[in-house]
Amino acid sequence: MHKIGLIDYGMGNIHSVTKSLESLGEEIILIKNFNDSKLCKAIILPGVGAFDPAMNNLRNTDLIDDLKNWIKSGKSFFGICLGLQLLFESSDEGKVQGLGILKGKIQKIPNIVSQRIPHMGWCQLLPTKKNTLFGIEELNNWVYFVHSYHAIPDDLNIIAAQVDYGSEKLTAMIENDNLLACQFHPEKSGKTGEKLLRRWLTNIQ
């Protein structure tokens, strides 16, 4: 069992993430101040909602510098949905600067005939490289998405998985050293989401 810190900044799907991790035997500590993180082995940044209000909430709770320092220190970090998007420099969704931990931007999902926005529902992950959560050959990796914006990293090598969206492929997961983040919701992805979370927990140092 680990102590997992869940950043509570008013924009996250706190209840569902907590329930998922507790069902795997983990202890959850809600982080409103990084003094609360001293016993944590990993930090999760969840997120549901819009980019600018989320960044404003993080700034108002004085969590930004501590969050950046946590990631720079090499400790395990996991971002979910909006928690992935906030890692980048900017978003088409707003005007507020992002965390800038990763170079790149968040763009509106392109309009494609027969495809709807938001991109919502169950889709298969398409791994682009070896990663922590699943193997290249693994087929049972259907997960739940709901989003209208997607990440465009400057360094495409950090993309660990994509998802089909009509003729386009969108970033579904990024991994860069100790930083892992997914656009989908593992906590809403049934047995597959449980499997992926369990694998992430197994790899926590």
PDB file of C-alpha atoms in Angstrom:
ATOM      1  CA  MET A   1       0.000   0.000   0.000  1.00  0.00           C
ATOM      2  CA  HIS A   2       1.141   3.525  -0.851  1.00  0.00           C
ATOM      3  CA  LYS A   3       0.060   6.922   0.345  1.00  0.00           C
ATOM      4  CA  ILE A   4      -1.099   8.742  -2.808  1.00  0.00           C
ATOM      5  CA  GLY A   5      -1.556  12.509  -2.850  1.00  0.00           C
ATOM      6  CA  LEU A   6      -4.562  13.802  -4.782  1.00  0.00           C
ATOM      7  CA  ILE A   7      -4.373  17.523  -5.544  1.00  0.00           C
ATOM      8  CA  ASP A   8      -7.610  19.147  -4.432  1.00  0.00           C
ATOM      9  CA  TYR A   9      -7.959  22.469  -6.254  1.00  0.00           C
ATOM     10  CA  GLY A  10     -11.684  22.558  -6.925  1.00  0.00           C
ATOM     11  CA  MET A  11     -11.563  21.210 -10.500  1.00  0.00           C
ATOM     12  CA  GLY A  12     -10.927  17.518 -10.086  1.00  0.00           C
ATOM     13  CA  ASN A  13     -13.062  14.402 -10.126  1.00  0.00           C
ATOM     14  CA  ILE A  14     -11.880  13.790  -6.577  1.00  0.00           C
ATOM     15  CA  HIS A  15     -14.556  11.309  -5.510  1.00  0.00           C
ATOM     16  CA  SER A  16     -14.266   8.887  -8.430  1.00  0.00           C
ATOM     17  CA  VAL A  17     -10.451   8.904  -8.432  1.00  0.00           C
ATOM     18  CA  THR A  18     -10.365   8.364  -4.674  1.00  0.00           C
ATOM     19  CA  LYS A  19     -12.866   5.513  -4.875  1.00  0.00           C
ATOM     20  CA  SER A  20     -10.895   3.799  -7.660  1.00  0.00           C
ATOM     21  CA  LEU A  21      -7.595   3.956  -5.805  1.00  0.00           C
ATOM     22  CA  GLU A  22      -9.059   2.965  -2.461  1.00  0.00           C
ATOM     23  CA  SER A  23     -10.566  -0.098  -4.121  1.00  0.00           C
ATOM     24  CA  LEU A  24      -6.984  -1.061  -5.016  1.00  0.00           C
ATOM     25  CA  GLY A  25      -5.948  -0.777  -1.393  1.00  0.00           C
ATOM     26  CA  GLU A  26      -4.271   2.631  -1.530  1.00  0.00           C
ATOM     27  CA  GLU A  27      -4.501   5.397   1.057  1.00  0.00           C
ATOM     28  CA  ILE A  28      -5.481   8.789  -0.399  1.00  0.00           C
ATOM     29  CA  ILE A  29      -4.321  12.104   1.031  1.00  0.00           C
ATOM     30  CA  LEU A  30      -6.042  15.217  -0.325  1.00  0.00           C
ATOM     31  CA  ILE A  31      -3.410  17.842  -1.088  1.00  0.00           C
ATOM     32  CA  LYS A  32      -4.405  21.447  -0.484  1.00  0.00           C
ATOM     33  CA  ASN A  33      -0.948  22.349   0.773  1.00  0.00           C
ATOM     34  CA  PHE A  34       2.238  20.492  -0.141  1.00  0.00           C
ATOM     35  CA  ASN A  35       3.077  20.081   3.539  1.00  0.00           C
ATOM     36  CA  ASP A  36       0.443  17.348   3.281  1.00  0.00           C
ATOM     37  CA  SER A  37       2.557  15.524   0.678  1.00  0.00           C
ATOM     38  CA  LYS A  38       5.520  14.595   2.889  1.00  0.00           C
ATOM     39  CA  LEU A  39       4.394  10.999   3.328  1.00  0.00           C
ATOM     40  CA  CYS A  40       3.177  10.548  -0.254  1.00  0.00           C
ATOM     41  CA  LYS A  41       4.903   8.269  -2.729  1.00  0.00           C
ATOM     42  CA  ALA A  42       3.106   9.805  -5.727  1.00  0.00           C
ATOM     43  CA  ILE A  43       0.937  12.761  -6.671  1.00  0.00           C
ATOM     44  CA  ILE A  44      -2.117  12.794  -8.954  1.00  0.00           C
ATOM     45  CA  LEU A  45      -3.445  15.935 -10.650  1.00  0.00           C
ATOM     46  CA  PRO A  46      -7.037  15.165 -11.700  1.00  0.00           C
ATOM     47  CA  GLY A  47      -9.180  17.555 -13.655  1.00  0.00           C
ATOM     48  CA  VAL A  48     -12.636  18.197 -15.056  1.00  0.00           C
ATOM     49  CA  GLY A  49     -13.626  21.564 -16.481  1.00  0.00           C
ATOM     50  CA  ALA A  50     -12.033  24.494 -18.296  1.00  0.00           C
ATOM     51  CA  PHE A  51      -8.351  25.388 -18.599  1.00  0.00           C
ATOM     52  CA  ASP A  52      -8.327  28.988 -17.302  1.00  0.00           C
ATOM     53  CA  PRO A  53     -10.385  28.419 -14.134  1.00  0.00           C
ATOM     54  CA  ALA A  54      -8.220  25.391 -13.331  1.00  0.00           C
ATOM     55  CA  MET A  55      -4.985  27.364 -13.645  1.00  0.00           C
ATOM     56  CA  ASN A  56      -6.458  30.208 -11.605  1.00  0.00           C
ATOM     57  CA  ASN A  57      -7.478  27.778  -8.877  1.00  0.00           C
ATOM     58  CA  LEU A  58      -3.991  26.255  -8.776  1.00  0.00           C
ATOM     59  CA  ARG A  59      -2.483  29.715  -8.552  1.00  0.00           C
ATOM     60  CA  ASN A  60      -4.893  30.839  -5.834  1.00  0.00           C
ATOM     61  CA  THR A  61      -4.055  27.796  -3.721  1.00  0.00           C
ATOM     62  CA  ASP A  62      -0.277  28.377  -4.127  1.00  0.00           C
ATOM     63  CA  LEU A  63       0.263  24.875  -5.472  1.00  0.00           C
ATOM     64  CA  ILE A  64       2.089  25.636  -8.722  1.00  0.00           C
ATOM     65  CA  ASP A  65       5.702  25.978  -7.534  1.00  0.00           C
ATOM     66  CA  ASP A  66       5.431  22.964  -5.254  1.00  0.00           C
ATOM     67  CA  LEU A  67       3.874  20.883  -8.029  1.00  0.00           C
ATOM     68  CA  LYS A  68       6.702  21.799 -10.420  1.00  0.00           C
ATOM     69  CA  ASN A  69       9.307  21.010  -7.777  1.00  0.00           C
ATOM     70  CA  TRP A  70       7.701  17.623  -7.106  1.00  0.00           C
ATOM     71  CA  ILE A  71       7.978  16.647 -10.784  1.00  0.00           C
ATOM     72  CA  LYS A  72      11.535  18.017 -11.115  1.00  0.00           C
ATOM     73  CA  SER A  73      12.573  15.971  -8.079  1.00  0.00           C
ATOM     74  CA  GLY A  74      11.862  12.743  -9.983  1.00  0.00           C
ATOM     75  CA  LYS A  75       8.961  11.609  -7.812  1.00  0.00           C
ATOM     76  CA  SER A  76       6.010   9.835  -9.424  1.00  0.00           C
ATOM     77  CA  PHE A  77       3.333  12.052 -10.957  1.00  0.00           C
ATOM     78  CA  PHE A  78       0.106  11.153 -12.766  1.00  0.00           C
ATOM     79  CA  GLY A  79      -2.164  13.636 -14.565  1.00  0.00           C
ATOM     80  CA  ILE A  80      -5.725  12.809 -15.630  1.00  0.00           C
ATOM     81  CA  CYS A  81      -7.694  14.549 -18.438  1.00  0.00           C
ATOM     82  CA  LEU A  82      -7.479  18.297 -17.688  1.00  0.00           C
ATOM     83  CA  GLY A  83      -4.583  17.325 -15.431  1.00  0.00           C
ATOM     84  CA  LEU A  84      -2.686  16.384 -18.604  1.00  0.00           C
ATOM     85  CA  GLN A  85      -3.584  19.568 -20.465  1.00  0.00           C
ATOM     86  CA  LEU A  86      -2.475  21.876 -17.644  1.00  0.00           C
ATOM     87  CA  LEU A  87       1.078  20.534 -17.949  1.00  0.00           C
ATOM     88  CA  PHE A  88       1.538  22.362 -21.260  1.00  0.00           C
ATOM     89  CA  GLU A  89       2.295  26.008 -22.015  1.00  0.00           C
ATOM     90  CA  SER A  90      -1.058  27.225 -23.341  1.00  0.00           C
ATOM     91  CA  SER A  91      -4.510  26.200 -24.525  1.00  0.00           C
ATOM     92  CA  ASP A  92      -6.903  27.312 -27.249  1.00  0.00           C
ATOM     93  CA  GLU A  93      -9.565  27.076 -24.549  1.00  0.00           C
ATOM     94  CA  GLY A  94      -8.335  30.175 -22.727  1.00  0.00           C
ATOM     95  CA  LYS A  95      -5.753  32.891 -22.313  1.00  0.00           C
ATOM     96  CA  VAL A  96      -4.055  31.935 -19.055  1.00  0.00           C
ATOM     97  CA  GLN A  97      -0.568  30.460 -19.263  1.00  0.00           C
ATOM     98  CA  GLY A  98      -0.308  26.769 -18.415  1.00  0.00           C
ATOM     99  CA  LEU A  99       2.176  25.134 -16.070  1.00  0.00           C
ATOM    100  CA  GLY A 100       4.747  24.894 -18.863  1.00  0.00           C
ATOM    101  CA  ILE A 101       6.239  21.691 -17.474  1.00  0.00           C
ATOM    102  CA  LEU A 102       5.965  20.275 -20.989  1.00  0.00           C
ATOM    103  CA  LYS A 103       6.630  22.256 -24.162  1.00  0.00           C
ATOM    104  CA  GLY A 104       3.673  22.446 -26.489  1.00  0.00           C
ATOM    105  CA  LYS A 105       0.061  23.540 -26.547  1.00  0.00           C
ATOM    106  CA  ILE A 106      -3.502  22.352 -26.209  1.00  0.00           C
ATOM    107  CA  GLN A 107      -5.618  22.725 -29.337  1.00  0.00           C
ATOM    108  CA  LYS A 108      -9.301  22.404 -30.111  1.00  0.00           C
ATOM    109  CA  ILE A 109     -10.129  18.997 -31.565  1.00  0.00           C
ATOM    110  CA  PRO A 110     -10.487  19.458 -35.352  1.00  0.00           C
ATOM    111  CA  ASN A 111     -13.926  19.470 -36.962  1.00  0.00           C
ATOM    112  CA  ILE A 112     -14.284  16.273 -38.953  1.00  0.00           C
ATOM    113  CA  VAL A 113     -17.392  15.147 -40.791  1.00  0.00           C
ATOM    114  CA  SER A 114     -19.248  12.384 -38.887  1.00  0.00           C
ATOM    115  CA  GLN A 115     -17.210  13.036 -35.730  1.00  0.00           C
ATOM    116  CA  ARG A 116     -18.630  14.857 -32.743  1.00  0.00           C
ATOM    117  CA  ILE A 117     -17.123  17.294 -30.293  1.00  0.00           C
ATOM    118  CA  PRO A 118     -16.649  16.611 -27.469  1.00  0.00           C
ATOM    119  CA  HIS A 119     -14.903  13.384 -28.294  1.00  0.00           C
ATOM    120  CA  MET A 120     -16.736  11.138 -25.877  1.00  0.00           C
ATOM    121  CA  GLY A 121     -17.065   7.426 -25.306  1.00  0.00           C
ATOM    122  CA  TRP A 122     -15.063   4.204 -25.300  1.00  0.00           C
ATOM    123  CA  CYS A 123     -12.061   4.022 -27.620  1.00  0.00           C
ATOM    124  CA  GLN A 124      -9.059   1.770 -28.043  1.00  0.00           C
ATOM    125  CA  LEU A 125      -5.649   3.078 -27.041  1.00  0.00           C
ATOM    126  CA  LEU A 126      -3.004   2.881 -29.757  1.00  0.00           C
ATOM    127  CA  PRO A 127       0.434   2.637 -28.111  1.00  0.00           C
ATOM    128  CA  THR A 128       3.240   4.468 -29.899  1.00  0.00           C
ATOM    129  CA  LYS A 129       6.114   3.232 -27.738  1.00  0.00           C
ATOM    130  CA  LYS A 130       6.897   0.990 -24.819  1.00  0.00           C
ATOM    131  CA  ASN A 131       5.315   2.513 -21.736  1.00  0.00           C
ATOM    132  CA  THR A 132       4.418   1.881 -18.105  1.00  0.00           C
ATOM    133  CA  LEU A 133       0.747   1.049 -18.556  1.00  0.00           C
ATOM    134  CA  PHE A 134       0.414  -1.473 -21.373  1.00  0.00           C
ATOM    135  CA  GLY A 135       2.293  -3.372 -24.037  1.00  0.00           C
ATOM    136  CA  ILE A 136       2.512  -2.593 -27.738  1.00  0.00           C
ATOM    137  CA  GLU A 137       0.835  -5.932 -28.544  1.00  0.00           C
ATOM    138  CA  GLU A 138      -1.940  -5.568 -25.973  1.00  0.00           C
ATOM    139  CA  LEU A 139      -5.423  -5.312 -27.488  1.00  0.00           C
ATOM    140  CA  ASN A 140      -7.681  -5.146 -24.431  1.00  0.00           C
ATOM    141  CA  ASN A 141      -7.142  -1.448 -23.789  1.00  0.00           C
ATOM    142  CA  TRP A 142     -10.500   0.241 -24.374  1.00  0.00           C
ATOM    143  CA  VAL A 143     -10.900   3.302 -22.147  1.00  0.00           C
ATOM    144  CA  TYR A 144     -13.321   6.165 -21.628  1.00  0.00           C
ATOM    145  CA  PHE A 145     -12.747   9.647 -23.095  1.00  0.00           C
ATOM    146  CA  VAL A 146     -14.589  12.934 -22.795  1.00  0.00           C
ATOM    147  CA  HIS A 147     -12.748  16.005 -24.082  1.00  0.00           C
ATOM    148  CA  SER A 148     -12.905  18.821 -26.622  1.00  0.00           C
ATOM    149  CA  TYR A 149      -9.199  19.718 -26.629  1.00  0.00           C
ATOM    150  CA  HIS A 150      -6.072  17.668 -27.188  1.00  0.00           C
ATOM    151  CA  ALA A 151      -2.333  17.989 -26.564  1.00  0.00           C
ATOM    152  CA  ILE A 152       0.220  18.834 -29.255  1.00  0.00           C
ATOM    153  CA  PRO A 153       3.643  18.306 -27.639  1.00  0.00           C
ATOM    154  CA  ASP A 154       6.708  19.907 -29.211  1.00  0.00           C
ATOM    155  CA  ASP A 155       8.522  16.641 -28.532  1.00  0.00           C
ATOM    156  CA  LEU A 156       6.423  13.926 -30.131  1.00  0.00           C
ATOM    157  CA  ASN A 157       8.578  11.282 -28.456  1.00  0.00           C
ATOM    158  CA  ILE A 158       6.749  11.822 -25.158  1.00  0.00           C
ATOM    159  CA  ILE A 159       3.497  10.551 -26.709  1.00  0.00           C
ATOM    160  CA  ALA A 160       3.007   7.029 -25.356  1.00  0.00           C
ATOM    161  CA  ALA A 161      -0.406   6.339 -26.917  1.00  0.00           C
ATOM    162  CA  GLN A 162      -2.880   7.885 -29.324  1.00  0.00           C
ATOM    163  CA  VAL A 163      -6.554   7.430 -30.100  1.00  0.00           C
ATOM    164  CA  ASP A 164      -8.331   7.432 -33.456  1.00  0.00           C
ATOM    165  CA  TYR A 165     -10.610  10.376 -34.177  1.00  0.00           C
ATOM    166  CA  GLY A 166     -11.913   9.968 -37.702  1.00  0.00           C
ATOM    167  CA  SER A 167      -8.910  10.363 -39.992  1.00  0.00           C
ATOM    168  CA  GLU A 168      -6.878  11.994 -37.216  1.00  0.00           C
ATOM    169  CA  LYS A 169      -4.984  10.610 -34.259  1.00  0.00           C
ATOM    170  CA  LEU A 170      -5.130  12.474 -30.945  1.00  0.00           C
ATOM    171  CA  THR A 171      -2.734  12.304 -28.021  1.00  0.00           C
ATOM    172  CA  ALA A 172      -4.149   9.857 -25.470  1.00  0.00           C
ATOM    173  CA  MET A 173      -1.203   9.444 -23.101  1.00  0.00           C
ATOM    174  CA  ILE A 174       2.184  10.990 -22.470  1.00  0.00           C
ATOM    175  CA  GLU A 175       5.113   9.624 -20.504  1.00  0.00           C
ATOM    176  CA  ASN A 176       8.358  11.434 -19.778  1.00  0.00           C
ATOM    177  CA  ASP A 177      10.581   9.923 -17.088  1.00  0.00           C
ATOM    178  CA  ASN A 178       8.603  10.108 -13.799  1.00  0.00           C
ATOM    179  CA  LEU A 179       5.719  12.038 -15.400  1.00  0.00           C
ATOM    180  CA  LEU A 180       2.750  10.107 -16.746  1.00  0.00           C
ATOM    181  CA  ALA A 181      -0.538  11.638 -17.876  1.00  0.00           C
ATOM    182  CA  CYS A 182      -3.577  10.445 -19.786  1.00  0.00           C
ATOM    183  CA  GLN A 183      -6.349  12.246 -21.644  1.00  0.00           C
ATOM    184  CA  PHE A 184      -8.806   9.456 -20.885  1.00  0.00           C
ATOM    185  CA  HIS A 185     -10.326   8.701 -17.483  1.00  0.00           C
ATOM    186  CA  PRO A 186      -8.897   5.485 -16.003  1.00  0.00           C
ATOM    187  CA  GLU A 187     -11.195   5.849 -12.995  1.00  0.00           C
ATOM    188  CA  LYS A 188     -14.191   5.629 -15.368  1.00  0.00           C
ATOM    189  CA  SER A 189     -12.770   2.884 -17.588  1.00  0.00           C
ATOM    190  CA  GLY A 190     -13.964  -0.201 -15.743  1.00  0.00           C
ATOM    191  CA  LYS A 191     -11.692  -3.232 -15.494  1.00  0.00           C
ATOM    192  CA  THR A 192      -9.253  -1.832 -18.031  1.00  0.00           C
ATOM    193  CA  GLY A 193      -8.861   1.385 -16.056  1.00  0.00           C
ATOM    194  CA  GLU A 194      -8.361  -0.638 -12.889  1.00  0.00           C
ATOM    195  CA  LYS A 195      -5.656  -2.678 -14.615  1.00  0.00           C
ATOM    196  CA  LEU A 196      -3.843   0.453 -15.822  1.00  0.00           C
ATOM    197  CA  LEU A 197      -3.979   2.134 -12.411  1.00  0.00           C
ATOM    198  CA  ARG A 198      -2.678  -1.041 -10.778  1.00  0.00           C
ATOM    199  CA  ARG A 199       0.266  -1.115 -13.178  1.00  0.00           C
ATOM    200  CA  TRP A 200       1.075   2.526 -12.472  1.00  0.00           C
ATOM    201  CA  LEU A 201       1.000   1.831  -8.734  1.00  0.00           C
ATOM    202  CA  THR A 202       3.285  -1.186  -9.191  1.00  0.00           C
ATOM    203  CA  ASN A 203       5.876   1.033 -10.896  1.00  0.00           C
ATOM    204  CA  ILE A 204       5.931   3.719  -8.194  1.00  0.00           C
ATOM    205  CA  GLN A 205       9.426   3.960  -6.715  1.00  0.00           C
TER     206      GLN A 205
END
